[in-house]
């Protein structure tokens, strides 16, 4: 066996070992005083309560799908086992990531109090690293090991389906959870009762902090686990077609290189500098190392540097999309400043401004993704050999995701720092501590917006790579848009992201409304709550978010699974191809639009709070708060959910490819 | 020559004669007292000022395009002359329609005062009939005559391009004009100065009333002229391929039947009943007549009733889409009532609710359009003969548009009634008069929303029919989504509606801002204006809207023309096909989303004003006003502009088809 092949699962285990070391190092940091431990326990309990309830719902889903996969003709037990493993690995990654994040938050606050900025950054980032390394480690271990065992990409696709299923629950459910709690806590706490954010008198405050972990740590992790695994699986599928076994090995080797480069990059994130710069340096080191080694591997394994350029195009497109995202969502640039200025004439002009910026921001990333696809395909040899071209597209996806260990670490750092700030506030720690956590949190906001751009870009390329695998596996010679079934498929597929976005926004609205009623009830019925003499019932608020999140995701989740299968059976494999393409195009557009509009509104509000246009409490500020609230479900629920939708529908189609023929209707 | 063929232009002339008779009947109605004549003259002057300025800008555009068409290889003088005629006919239709509408408004007000509801409805509707008959009459006359002369659909396509070019100016420019004036007048007049709507002290009030004519009469008319002409041309192109000359003749004959049915339908709109019912009866009569005669024609000319079912599917889909539009945008149903209820918790929940309703409302129409396409294609014989199937799709479009004479009449009636109300207010006519015009206006709001749904549905089918013609003309055997150039094309095409929507919203924002500043200036600098002692300078406000509308449409307009040509040349004809399909899918989705969200916000506000949730002046009402203001550019500028975008890009591609080969890049 090729030694590169054995290395893949070994590097996966290495990443997990590194995660273990980092987790232990966090454990060694003191968690602070009794009050801090108490609050931190509340958050941890809430997070675990969500996870355990989620696992119960998941259990049923997994059992049903396992049975279906086992008995559907053309699939069978092997695929079903891969599916089970994929789901299980994703759950473990989410569990460990959340567990560590909810430990790291209080220790970050304590480190800020006892040792200052450097140590605090170090603890928060270490928490992120554990999440990042678990995702890539379990991903590469799983796919690598299963490839060695089965050597059949069709079977391994089951692993991707498992990852996708959990991602659906984690990202969509998590997104609903976090915003229901956030909006509920803000509308009653800040607006009605006039108490500050993260005030311990607010019954929804724990749910809000739990939400940061549920949505931004576990949800984001599951999303990128799905992309990571999906990209590698499609590169294996298409690599086998283009280069034989070497093609599969190269994809796994590249992922391994990315992990090692990420581990090295981690050591460049030191607390002795500006936190933002420090994180940027780490990311840069990982990327450059991956590029250099990738060049040699490409020549060594595949005997050509053409695949290397496909990888490079993925990495570069990812980096530029991140920059564009920053331009449209950061207060340092014109778009956000214009929204802030438009807030002076009221909420309606603020809203129009944000919607317009969000729509405008789709242009750059879409043109870049298009160029990236064309470069990856043609430079990899697509003009003479279709298989090599498609392999190039999947390598662009793997390239973009190769340094995911680092990217996720930087991304998950944000909510940990945010939580640390919340704990500092709730425990009334000294002013200097808040200053440090605020600084860390501000950096986290930028990394979060950039991370969202990265998640969308990688979801787009992964879905496209899976789409290419689909056409190969189902044996289509083409997906012809001049056929009415394909156009009808494209229309229906294009519509699904709109429907999905509407449903998830409604879900947040409904859940937030229940939360508002509960908070109002507690303020009224529990005496002494406002004077800080009685403890609010945090648990009931956590419960409301948890229940709502799991209930409200059922219908959109079922839609994502049932519609592609139904269209495939009724209208045929080619029409389903049209549906996937339509969903891919509008899904990516809507995800960019909603995420960036949300990010821009958020930072327009912060820009005004910094003192522009009248500052806090001004008319412009009121208008900007309206935009920010609209942006919450946009950027943290509906937008990210679309990443899942496009990947899940494609992988469902890929797994059930054997069921689809010419369609039974026409 | 087939006598059906000669009938086409004759029926076109008949429609024009009928328009002339109706216009004369309006002329005979007295225009009212001096004050009414004065105000009406202001509106008429403003409307004509816009038109004449627009024609100047258009002049340059037309000359340049004429030259290009003449000298581009494969096109030539004949196509250029058709283009010129198409543009000229569209201009004439718009000119007459506006001229009559601005006469009918004051006469409607006077009829309401002197004779009551029946006569007022009659005058307003007659104004609409003139617009409707001019559109279909000039459309059928032009296409029919040119077909007789050239017998070459490729040349006649130039006529469609001419219609599209004017539609771009009229719909996009008109949309910017009307909302800049509306938002500007409202924000300073109603909100800042606290004077009621349509108050003559408001300097922007004339521009606002002009806007109703510019946007809702001329813009809508040009949009449907483009659809009408485009649908017939594509049916001729595809009919020739499927059935030879008979195929072309049937399309023209069907359009002729629709015109005669519409004229008969007009006589069923009588003032002696409820106005809404009366208008519905007229529409129903026209549709049923067209269906019956269409059945016999299908068997007689084509020797088969299969094409008839394609027509029927278009008509039925159009009617159901209109009903769905009503469900999502009328205060009688749950969606709007829910937005109204959500207004109680503030502007942000009102906005989220409206956006969600708009997105949700895409599902029904998209599924219907998909079913309509499939039925039209397969029933018309597509499973054995592709050409017959494609012809079926184009017949569905012609079927939906066959009764456009009636649909436009009903649609254009709305702004005339709205204007009549404005004049009644400005001239301080008695309370009873306002009651009648309010009643007529309320009916007009429903017909406007339904008309928008119809405009989108017909634009979708027309663009699809033109898309089918494109694939035939350019000689593509397929548009294969598994090719990276086609996927890249689909991504870029899908993105253009987002960009177009962002640009047109920004345009309204900028223009409204200039309007606000001008109104503020007049309030400050002209003494006695608030006491009603001095007349405001209406003309400068009209000027601001006019200039802004024409300036701000240049870049989006150029985009719509240049991007398809550039992609066709760089990436090839097949990639351009992907671009058109991508633009079609997201264009239709965004148009439905934006129009319906806007309509829903508008009526949620009206629902609250009727006394629900605290009524006028309540917190909920304030929130609803925010939503309504956001909805203004959504439903009246950006949404309708997308109809033009998808049709224009397709017809540009069709006309320049000869330039596109395999692409010079790859």
PDB file of C-alpha atoms in Angstrom, chain A residues 174-336:
ATOM      1  CA  UNK A 174     -28.293  25.682  16.479  1.00  0.00           C
ATOM      2  CA  UNK A 175     -29.046  28.750  14.391  1.00  0.00           C
ATOM      3  CA  UNK A 176     -32.644  28.835  15.568  1.00  0.00           C
ATOM      4  CA  UNK A 177     -31.565  28.269  19.175  1.00  0.00           C
ATOM      5  CA  UNK A 178     -29.000  31.018  19.303  1.00  0.00           C
ATOM      6  CA  UNK A 179     -31.131  33.715  17.693  1.00  0.00           C
ATOM      7  CA  UNK A 180     -34.323  32.865  19.577  1.00  0.00           C
ATOM      8  CA  UNK A 181     -32.352  33.342  22.802  1.00  0.00           C
ATOM      9  CA  UNK A 182     -30.514  36.422  21.563  1.00  0.00           C
ATOM     10  CA  UNK A 183     -33.529  38.269  20.188  1.00  0.00           C
ATOM     11  CA  UNK A 184     -35.677  37.241  23.163  1.00  0.00           C
ATOM     12  CA  UNK A 185     -33.066  38.353  25.685  1.00  0.00           C
ATOM     13  CA  UNK A 186     -32.478  41.667  23.908  1.00  0.00           C
ATOM     14  CA  UNK A 187     -36.093  42.675  23.227  1.00  0.00           C
ATOM     15  CA  UNK A 188     -37.258  42.251  26.826  1.00  0.00           C
ATOM     16  CA  UNK A 189     -34.002  42.815  28.680  1.00  0.00           C
ATOM     17  CA  UNK A 190     -32.408  45.724  26.853  1.00  0.00           C
ATOM     18  CA  UNK A 191     -35.459  47.359  25.295  1.00  0.00           C
ATOM     19  CA  UNK A 192     -38.284  46.786  27.795  1.00  0.00           C
ATOM     20  CA  UNK A 193     -36.533  46.414  31.155  1.00  0.00           C
ATOM     21  CA  UNK A 194     -33.595  48.655  30.314  1.00  0.00           C
ATOM     22  CA  UNK A 195     -30.922  46.390  31.786  1.00  0.00           C
ATOM     23  CA  UNK A 196     -27.598  45.969  29.989  1.00  0.00           C
ATOM     24  CA  UNK A 197     -26.559  43.026  27.831  1.00  0.00           C
ATOM     25  CA  UNK A 198     -25.372  39.929  29.731  1.00  0.00           C
ATOM     26  CA  UNK A 199     -27.006  41.163  32.950  1.00  0.00           C
ATOM     27  CA  UNK A 200     -27.523  38.187  35.324  1.00  0.00           C
ATOM     28  CA  UNK A 201     -31.014  39.468  36.200  1.00  0.00           C
ATOM     29  CA  UNK A 202     -32.172  38.608  32.692  1.00  0.00           C
ATOM     30  CA  UNK A 203     -33.660  35.070  32.727  1.00  0.00           C
ATOM     31  CA  UNK A 204     -32.655  34.527  29.088  1.00  0.00           C
ATOM     32  CA  UNK A 205     -29.022  35.500  29.615  1.00  0.00           C
ATOM     33  CA  UNK A 206     -27.784  31.946  30.120  1.00  0.00           C
ATOM     34  CA  UNK A 207     -29.720  30.727  27.079  1.00  0.00           C
ATOM     35  CA  UNK A 208     -28.122  33.565  25.102  1.00  0.00           C
ATOM     36  CA  UNK A 209     -24.625  32.509  26.148  1.00  0.00           C
ATOM     37  CA  UNK A 210     -25.424  28.863  25.549  1.00  0.00           C
ATOM     38  CA  UNK A 211     -26.582  29.902  22.093  1.00  0.00           C
ATOM     39  CA  UNK A 212     -23.166  31.299  21.206  1.00  0.00           C
ATOM     40  CA  UNK A 213     -21.703  27.848  21.822  1.00  0.00           C
ATOM     41  CA  UNK A 214     -24.541  25.926  20.216  1.00  0.00           C
ATOM     42  CA  UNK A 215     -24.689  28.043  17.075  1.00  0.00           C
ATOM     43  CA  UNK A 216     -21.243  29.492  16.561  1.00  0.00           C
ATOM     44  CA  UNK A 217     -19.079  26.651  17.878  1.00  0.00           C
ATOM     45  CA  UNK A 218     -20.981  23.395  17.331  1.00  0.00           C
ATOM     46  CA  UNK A 219     -23.059  24.577  14.351  1.00  0.00           C
ATOM     47  CA  UNK A 220     -20.137  26.110  12.534  1.00  0.00           C
ATOM     48  CA  UNK A 221     -17.966  23.067  13.300  1.00  0.00           C
ATOM     49  CA  UNK A 222     -20.545  20.626  11.932  1.00  0.00           C
ATOM     50  CA  UNK A 223     -20.972  22.804   8.815  1.00  0.00           C
ATOM     51  CA  UNK A 224     -17.249  22.760   8.069  1.00  0.00           C
ATOM     52  CA  UNK A 225     -16.933  19.070   9.009  1.00  0.00           C
ATOM     53  CA  UNK A 226     -19.519  18.402   6.327  1.00  0.00           C
ATOM     54  CA  UNK A 227     -17.674  20.553   3.766  1.00  0.00           C
ATOM     55  CA  UNK A 228     -14.305  19.061   4.676  1.00  0.00           C
ATOM     56  CA  UNK A 229     -15.505  15.486   4.407  1.00  0.00           C
ATOM     57  CA  UNK A 230     -17.619  16.180   1.310  1.00  0.00           C
ATOM     58  CA  UNK A 231     -14.752  17.849  -0.535  1.00  0.00           C
ATOM     59  CA  UNK A 232     -12.344  14.998   0.178  1.00  0.00           C
ATOM     60  CA  UNK A 233     -14.902  12.341  -0.795  1.00  0.00           C
ATOM     61  CA  UNK A 234     -15.686  14.037  -4.081  1.00  0.00           C
ATOM     62  CA  UNK A 235     -11.974  14.469  -4.788  1.00  0.00           C
ATOM     63  CA  UNK A 236     -11.534  10.727  -4.185  1.00  0.00           C
ATOM     64  CA  UNK A 237     -14.449   9.915  -6.517  1.00  0.00           C
ATOM     65  CA  UNK A 238     -13.274  12.222  -9.279  1.00  0.00           C
ATOM     66  CA  UNK A 239      -9.578  11.516  -8.670  1.00  0.00           C
ATOM     67  CA  UNK A 240     -10.104   7.805  -9.234  1.00  0.00           C
ATOM     68  CA  UNK A 241     -11.797   8.622 -12.544  1.00  0.00           C
ATOM     69  CA  UNK A 242      -9.013  10.957 -13.634  1.00  0.00           C
ATOM     70  CA  UNK A 243      -5.783   9.435 -12.301  1.00  0.00           C
ATOM     71  CA  UNK A 244      -6.760   6.081 -10.801  1.00  0.00           C
ATOM     72  CA  UNK A 245      -5.688   5.361  -7.211  1.00  0.00           C
ATOM     73  CA  UNK A 246      -3.067   8.136  -7.294  1.00  0.00           C
ATOM     74  CA  UNK A 247      -5.849  10.665  -7.655  1.00  0.00           C
ATOM     75  CA  UNK A 248      -7.504   9.490  -4.440  1.00  0.00           C
ATOM     76  CA  UNK A 249      -4.203   9.338  -2.570  1.00  0.00           C
ATOM     77  CA  UNK A 250      -3.261  12.863  -3.564  1.00  0.00           C
ATOM     78  CA  UNK A 251      -6.503  14.242  -2.153  1.00  0.00           C
ATOM     79  CA  UNK A 252      -5.904  12.494   1.176  1.00  0.00           C
ATOM     80  CA  UNK A 253      -2.248  13.513   1.257  1.00  0.00           C
ATOM     81  CA  UNK A 254      -3.154  17.129   0.616  1.00  0.00           C
ATOM     82  CA  UNK A 255      -5.607  17.087   3.501  1.00  0.00           C
ATOM     83  CA  UNK A 256      -2.858  15.622   5.699  1.00  0.00           C
ATOM     84  CA  UNK A 257      -0.439  18.361   4.710  1.00  0.00           C
ATOM     85  CA  UNK A 258      -3.064  20.950   5.573  1.00  0.00           C
ATOM     86  CA  UNK A 259      -3.430  19.487   9.072  1.00  0.00           C
ATOM     87  CA  UNK A 260       0.281  19.522   9.798  1.00  0.00           C
ATOM     88  CA  UNK A 261       0.562  23.033   8.385  1.00  0.00           C
ATOM     89  CA  UNK A 262      -2.298  24.091  10.651  1.00  0.00           C
ATOM     90  CA  UNK A 263      -0.605  22.610  13.724  1.00  0.00           C
ATOM     91  CA  UNK A 264       2.561  24.511  12.879  1.00  0.00           C
ATOM     92  CA  UNK A 265       0.486  27.641  12.255  1.00  0.00           C
ATOM     93  CA  UNK A 266      -0.983  27.362  15.757  1.00  0.00           C
ATOM     94  CA  UNK A 267       2.445  28.012  17.234  1.00  0.00           C
ATOM     95  CA  UNK A 268       2.623  31.320  15.400  1.00  0.00           C
ATOM     96  CA  UNK A 269      -0.431  32.615  17.249  1.00  0.00           C
ATOM     97  CA  UNK A 270       1.260  34.185  20.244  1.00  0.00           C
ATOM     98  CA  UNK A 271      -0.198  36.526  22.740  1.00  0.00           C
ATOM     99  CA  UNK A 272       2.728  38.947  22.627  1.00  0.00           C
ATOM    100  CA  UNK A 273       1.273  40.947  19.760  1.00  0.00           C
ATOM    101  CA  UNK A 274      -1.974  42.473  18.559  1.00  0.00           C
ATOM    102  CA  UNK A 275      -4.512  39.588  18.671  1.00  0.00           C
ATOM    103  CA  UNK A 276      -5.824  40.202  15.109  1.00  0.00           C
ATOM    104  CA  UNK A 277      -2.328  40.256  13.639  1.00  0.00           C
ATOM    105  CA  UNK A 278      -1.414  37.210  15.616  1.00  0.00           C
ATOM    106  CA  UNK A 279      -4.336  35.218  14.241  1.00  0.00           C
ATOM    107  CA  UNK A 280      -3.620  36.443  10.709  1.00  0.00           C
ATOM    108  CA  UNK A 281       0.005  35.320  10.970  1.00  0.00           C
ATOM    109  CA  UNK A 282      -1.078  31.832  12.015  1.00  0.00           C
ATOM    110  CA  UNK A 283      -3.477  31.557   9.078  1.00  0.00           C
ATOM    111  CA  UNK A 284      -0.884  32.854   6.637  1.00  0.00           C
ATOM    112  CA  UNK A 285       1.802  30.418   7.818  1.00  0.00           C
ATOM    113  CA  UNK A 286      -0.582  27.453   7.438  1.00  0.00           C
ATOM    114  CA  UNK A 287      -1.616  28.517   3.933  1.00  0.00           C
ATOM    115  CA  UNK A 288       1.904  29.154   2.672  1.00  0.00           C
ATOM    116  CA  UNK A 289       3.181  25.841   4.060  1.00  0.00           C
ATOM    117  CA  UNK A 290       0.302  23.970   2.437  1.00  0.00           C
ATOM    118  CA  UNK A 291       0.953  25.652  -0.892  1.00  0.00           C
ATOM    119  CA  UNK A 292       4.658  24.850  -0.855  1.00  0.00           C
ATOM    120  CA  UNK A 293       4.265  21.201   0.117  1.00  0.00           C
ATOM    121  CA  UNK A 294       1.226  20.862  -2.151  1.00  0.00           C
ATOM    122  CA  UNK A 295       3.381  21.874  -5.123  1.00  0.00           C
ATOM    123  CA  UNK A 296       5.899  19.102  -4.471  1.00  0.00           C
ATOM    124  CA  UNK A 297       3.205  16.527  -3.734  1.00  0.00           C
ATOM    125  CA  UNK A 298       1.390  17.357  -6.967  1.00  0.00           C
ATOM    126  CA  UNK A 299       4.518  16.722  -8.980  1.00  0.00           C
ATOM    127  CA  UNK A 300       5.575  13.736  -6.917  1.00  0.00           C
ATOM    128  CA  UNK A 301       2.279  11.828  -6.716  1.00  0.00           C
ATOM    129  CA  UNK A 302       0.519  12.887  -9.907  1.00  0.00           C
ATOM    130  CA  UNK A 303       3.576  13.748 -11.965  1.00  0.00           C
ATOM    131  CA  UNK A 304       2.211  17.141 -12.943  1.00  0.00           C
ATOM    132  CA  UNK A 305       1.894  20.584 -11.406  1.00  0.00           C
ATOM    133  CA  UNK A 306      -1.474  21.215 -13.073  1.00  0.00           C
ATOM    134  CA  UNK A 307      -3.523  19.857 -10.133  1.00  0.00           C
ATOM    135  CA  UNK A 308      -1.482  22.115  -7.876  1.00  0.00           C
ATOM    136  CA  UNK A 309      -2.779  25.183  -9.670  1.00  0.00           C
ATOM    137  CA  UNK A 310      -6.357  23.969  -9.114  1.00  0.00           C
ATOM    138  CA  UNK A 311      -5.603  23.764  -5.380  1.00  0.00           C
ATOM    139  CA  UNK A 312      -4.034  27.176  -5.437  1.00  0.00           C
ATOM    140  CA  UNK A 313      -7.069  28.663  -7.175  1.00  0.00           C
ATOM    141  CA  UNK A 314      -9.312  27.301  -4.386  1.00  0.00           C
ATOM    142  CA  UNK A 315      -7.078  28.710  -1.657  1.00  0.00           C
ATOM    143  CA  UNK A 316      -6.727  32.103  -3.335  1.00  0.00           C
ATOM    144  CA  UNK A 317     -10.448  32.412  -4.073  1.00  0.00           C
ATOM    145  CA  UNK A 318     -11.138  31.588  -0.410  1.00  0.00           C
ATOM    146  CA  UNK A 319      -8.758  34.286   0.783  1.00  0.00           C
ATOM    147  CA  UNK A 320     -10.122  36.979  -1.572  1.00  0.00           C
ATOM    148  CA  UNK A 321     -13.739  36.130  -0.672  1.00  0.00           C
ATOM    149  CA  UNK A 322     -12.768  36.595   2.972  1.00  0.00           C
ATOM    150  CA  UNK A 323     -11.366  40.032   2.113  1.00  0.00           C
ATOM    151  CA  UNK A 324     -14.496  41.015   0.173  1.00  0.00           C
ATOM    152  CA  UNK A 325     -16.635  39.878   3.075  1.00  0.00           C
ATOM    153  CA  UNK A 326     -14.584  42.088   5.350  1.00  0.00           C
ATOM    154  CA  UNK A 327     -15.025  45.047   2.990  1.00  0.00           C
ATOM    155  CA  UNK A 328     -18.813  44.766   2.991  1.00  0.00           C
ATOM    156  CA  UNK A 329     -19.239  44.025   6.697  1.00  0.00           C
ATOM    157  CA  UNK A 330     -16.565  45.981   8.544  1.00  0.00           C
ATOM    158  CA  UNK A 331     -17.077  49.472   9.917  1.00  0.00           C
ATOM    159  CA  UNK A 332     -13.723  50.501   8.420  1.00  0.00           C
ATOM    160  CA  UNK A 333     -15.129  50.681   4.895  1.00  0.00           C
ATOM    161  CA  UNK A 334     -17.709  52.620   2.903  1.00  0.00           C
ATOM    162  CA  UNK A 335     -20.669  50.189   2.729  1.00  0.00           C
ATOM    163  CA  UNK A 336     -21.169  49.924   6.496  1.00  0.00           C
TER     164      UNK A 336
END
